[in-house]
XYZ file of C-alpha atoms in Angstrom:
250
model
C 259.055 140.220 118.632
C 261.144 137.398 119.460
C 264.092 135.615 118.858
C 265.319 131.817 119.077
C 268.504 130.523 118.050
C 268.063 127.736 115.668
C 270.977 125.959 113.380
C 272.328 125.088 116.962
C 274.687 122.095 117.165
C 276.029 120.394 120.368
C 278.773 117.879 121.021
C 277.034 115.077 119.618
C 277.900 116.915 116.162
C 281.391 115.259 116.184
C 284.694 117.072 115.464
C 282.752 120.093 114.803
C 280.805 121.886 117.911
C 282.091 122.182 122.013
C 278.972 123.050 123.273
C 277.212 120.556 125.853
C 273.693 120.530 125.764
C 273.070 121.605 129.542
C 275.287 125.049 128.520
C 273.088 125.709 125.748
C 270.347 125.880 127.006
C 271.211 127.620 130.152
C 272.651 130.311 128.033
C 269.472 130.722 125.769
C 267.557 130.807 129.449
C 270.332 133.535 130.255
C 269.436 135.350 127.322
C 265.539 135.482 128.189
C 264.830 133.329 125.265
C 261.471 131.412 125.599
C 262.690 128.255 123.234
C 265.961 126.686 121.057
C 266.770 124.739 119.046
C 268.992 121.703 118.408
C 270.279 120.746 114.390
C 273.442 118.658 114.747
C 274.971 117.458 112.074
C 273.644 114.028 110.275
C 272.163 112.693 113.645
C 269.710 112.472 116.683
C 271.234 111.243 119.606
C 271.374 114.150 121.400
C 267.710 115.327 121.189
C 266.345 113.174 124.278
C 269.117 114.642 126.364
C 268.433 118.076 125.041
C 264.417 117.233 125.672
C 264.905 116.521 128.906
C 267.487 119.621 129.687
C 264.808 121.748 128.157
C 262.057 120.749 130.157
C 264.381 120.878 133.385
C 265.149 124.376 132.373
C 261.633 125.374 131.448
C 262.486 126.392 128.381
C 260.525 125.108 124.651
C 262.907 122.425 122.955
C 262.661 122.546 119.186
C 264.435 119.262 117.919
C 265.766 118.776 114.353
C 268.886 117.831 112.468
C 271.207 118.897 109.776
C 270.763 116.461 107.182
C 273.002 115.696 104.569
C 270.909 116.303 100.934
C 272.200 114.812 97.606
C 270.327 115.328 94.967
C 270.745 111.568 93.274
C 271.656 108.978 96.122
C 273.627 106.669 93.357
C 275.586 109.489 92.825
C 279.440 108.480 94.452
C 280.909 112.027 94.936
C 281.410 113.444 98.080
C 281.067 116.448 97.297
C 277.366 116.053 96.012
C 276.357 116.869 99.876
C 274.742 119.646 101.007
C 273.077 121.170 104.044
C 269.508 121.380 105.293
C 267.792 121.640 108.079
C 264.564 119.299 109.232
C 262.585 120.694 112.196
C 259.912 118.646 114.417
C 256.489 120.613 114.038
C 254.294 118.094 116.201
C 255.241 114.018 117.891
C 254.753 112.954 114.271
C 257.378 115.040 112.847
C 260.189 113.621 115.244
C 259.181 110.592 114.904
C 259.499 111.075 111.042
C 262.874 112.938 111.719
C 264.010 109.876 113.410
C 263.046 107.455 110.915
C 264.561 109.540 107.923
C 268.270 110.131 110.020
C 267.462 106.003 110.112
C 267.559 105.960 106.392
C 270.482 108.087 105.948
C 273.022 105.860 106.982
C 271.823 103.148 104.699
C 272.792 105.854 102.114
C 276.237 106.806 103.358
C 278.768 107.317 101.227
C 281.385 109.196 103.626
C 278.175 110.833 105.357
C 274.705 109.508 105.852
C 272.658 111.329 102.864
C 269.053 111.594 102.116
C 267.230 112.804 98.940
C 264.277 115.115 98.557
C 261.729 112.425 97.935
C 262.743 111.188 101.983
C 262.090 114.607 103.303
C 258.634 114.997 101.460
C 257.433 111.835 103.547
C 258.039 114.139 106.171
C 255.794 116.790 104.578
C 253.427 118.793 106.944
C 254.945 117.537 110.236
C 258.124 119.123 109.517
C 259.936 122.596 109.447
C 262.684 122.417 106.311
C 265.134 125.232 105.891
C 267.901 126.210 103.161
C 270.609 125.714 106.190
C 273.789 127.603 105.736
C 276.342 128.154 102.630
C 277.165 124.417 102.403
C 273.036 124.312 101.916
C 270.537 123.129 99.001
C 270.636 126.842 98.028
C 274.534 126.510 96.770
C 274.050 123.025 95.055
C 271.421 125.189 92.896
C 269.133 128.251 93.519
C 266.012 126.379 92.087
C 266.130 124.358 95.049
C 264.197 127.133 96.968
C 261.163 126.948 93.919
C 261.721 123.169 94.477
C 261.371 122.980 98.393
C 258.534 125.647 98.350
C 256.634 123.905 96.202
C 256.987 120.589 98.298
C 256.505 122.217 101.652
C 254.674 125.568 101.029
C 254.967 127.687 104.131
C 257.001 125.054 106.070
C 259.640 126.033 104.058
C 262.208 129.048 105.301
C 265.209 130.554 104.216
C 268.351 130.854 106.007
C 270.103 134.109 106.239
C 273.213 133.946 108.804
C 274.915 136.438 111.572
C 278.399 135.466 110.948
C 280.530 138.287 109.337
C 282.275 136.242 106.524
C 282.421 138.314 103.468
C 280.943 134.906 101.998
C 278.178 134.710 104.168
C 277.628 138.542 103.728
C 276.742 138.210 99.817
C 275.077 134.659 100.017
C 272.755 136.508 102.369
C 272.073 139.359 100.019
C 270.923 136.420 97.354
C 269.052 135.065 99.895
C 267.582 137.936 100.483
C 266.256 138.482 96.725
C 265.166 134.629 96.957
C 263.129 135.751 99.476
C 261.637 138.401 97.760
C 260.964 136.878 94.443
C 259.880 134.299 95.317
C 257.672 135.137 98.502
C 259.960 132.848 100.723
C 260.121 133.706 104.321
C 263.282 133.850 106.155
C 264.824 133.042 109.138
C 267.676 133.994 111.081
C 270.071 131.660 112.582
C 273.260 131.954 113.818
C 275.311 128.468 113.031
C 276.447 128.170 117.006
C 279.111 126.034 117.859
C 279.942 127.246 120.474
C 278.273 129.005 123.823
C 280.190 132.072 124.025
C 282.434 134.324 121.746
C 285.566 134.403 123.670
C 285.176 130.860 122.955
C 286.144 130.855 119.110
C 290.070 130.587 120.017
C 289.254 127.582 121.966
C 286.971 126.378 119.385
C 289.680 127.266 116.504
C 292.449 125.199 118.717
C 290.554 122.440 119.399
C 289.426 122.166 115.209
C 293.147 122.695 114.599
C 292.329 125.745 112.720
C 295.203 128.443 112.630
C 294.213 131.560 113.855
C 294.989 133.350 110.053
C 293.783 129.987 108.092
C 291.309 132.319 105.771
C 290.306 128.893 104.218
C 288.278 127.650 106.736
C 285.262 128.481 107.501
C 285.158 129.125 111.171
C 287.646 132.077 109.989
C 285.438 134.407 112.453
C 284.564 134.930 116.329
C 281.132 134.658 115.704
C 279.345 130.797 115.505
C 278.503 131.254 119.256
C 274.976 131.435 120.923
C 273.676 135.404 120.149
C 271.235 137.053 121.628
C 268.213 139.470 120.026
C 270.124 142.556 120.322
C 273.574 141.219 119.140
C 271.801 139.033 115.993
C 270.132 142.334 114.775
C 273.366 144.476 115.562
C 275.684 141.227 113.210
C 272.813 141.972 110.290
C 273.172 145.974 110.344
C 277.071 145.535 110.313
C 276.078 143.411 107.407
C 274.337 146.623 105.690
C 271.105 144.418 105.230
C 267.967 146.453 104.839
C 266.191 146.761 108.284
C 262.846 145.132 107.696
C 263.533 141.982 106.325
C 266.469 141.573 109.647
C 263.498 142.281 111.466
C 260.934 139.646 109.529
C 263.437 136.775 109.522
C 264.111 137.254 113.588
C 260.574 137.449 114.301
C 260.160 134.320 112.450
């Protein structure tokens, strides 16, 4: 069994992550991880640099992006945008990632935005997950029948490490997605950062309080994890050892 942190971002996702893109994947090299992954938020320019870092570092890249969904594109509310996460299976697949980040800004309103008729071009070159709690899966829960249905086993759940009591009962729901609906799972750990005893630096540089309970880097945890502490985060969590195990291994 192995693990790779995924739902990575880097500097290039602006205002929101500190981590440079040599320093994460030296630290998943650290960690004796064989591959990462790269998701920032709403763009690409990072994944040649992170390419090239990877394959300096002999270590797999996995390059992808944290899109911005809505489900109608006419629709002018910003807060009709949610998470997910597009993954490069093959040369295809980035090349399609590319093109549909392309697309999104000539949707922007306040972010770039795609629908799910843009990420179905992408359809068998692609990896698609629910993302985090700002994901499909909190616009509606019929979004995981939806996406399944669209990209049958290229389509994974999201269950995170972080030890919000948020993110601890959105990942029991996930959880029961999962099993009714024969979903897989993944784990990922939302890193913004390389390591913990970064969050106060993090937190200072957001100009996030150290008590603000409202936002959601509230925690020490959005850093780089590896095998050991990711499975150690989901039993603090209380989940149920054998699907921790099923979504790391994926």
């Amino acid at each position: 069994m192995g693990f790779t942190n995924l739902h990575t971002h880097s500097h290039y996702s602006l205002f929101d992550s500190i981590s440079k893109i040599p320093d994460i994947v030296k630290r998943a090299k650290e960690m004796g991880q064989t591959a990462v992954g790269l998701s920032d938020h709403g763009t690409v320019t990072g994944l040649l640099d992170f390419y090239k870092e990877c394959k300096k570092q002999s270590i797999k890249p996995i390059l992808g992006v944290e899109a911005y969904w809505c489900p109608h594109l006419g629709v002018k509310d910003r807060k009709l945008m949610y998470h997910v996460c597009i993954y490069a299976k093959n040369y295809e697949g980035y090349k399609g990632i590319l093109k549909l980040v392309t697309k999104s800004y000539e949707n922007q309103y306040y972010k770039p935005r795609v629908n799910t008729e843009m990420i179905e071009e992408l359809a068998g070159n692609v990896i698609v997950t629910s993302a985090c709690m700002g994901g499909i899966l909190s616009h509606d829960l019929e979004n995981a029948v939806l996406f399944k249905k669209i990209f049958k086993d290229d389509f994974y759940l999201e269950i995170h490490t972080n030890s919000m009591p948020e993110q601890i009962e959105y990942n029991q729901k996930v959880i029961e997605l999962s099993v009714g609906f024969d979903i897989p799972m993944i784990a990922a750990c939302d890193a913004h950062y390389i390591y913990k005893e970064d969050a106060s630096t993090h937190r200072a540089w957001k100009g996030i309080g150290e008590d603000d309970e409202n936002e959601y880097y509230q925690t020490d945890d959005f850093y780089l994890l590896s095998m050991e502490e990711a499975i150690a985060a989901f039993q603090k969590q209380g989940l149920q050892e054998p699907y921790v195990y099923r979504a790391i291994s994926n």
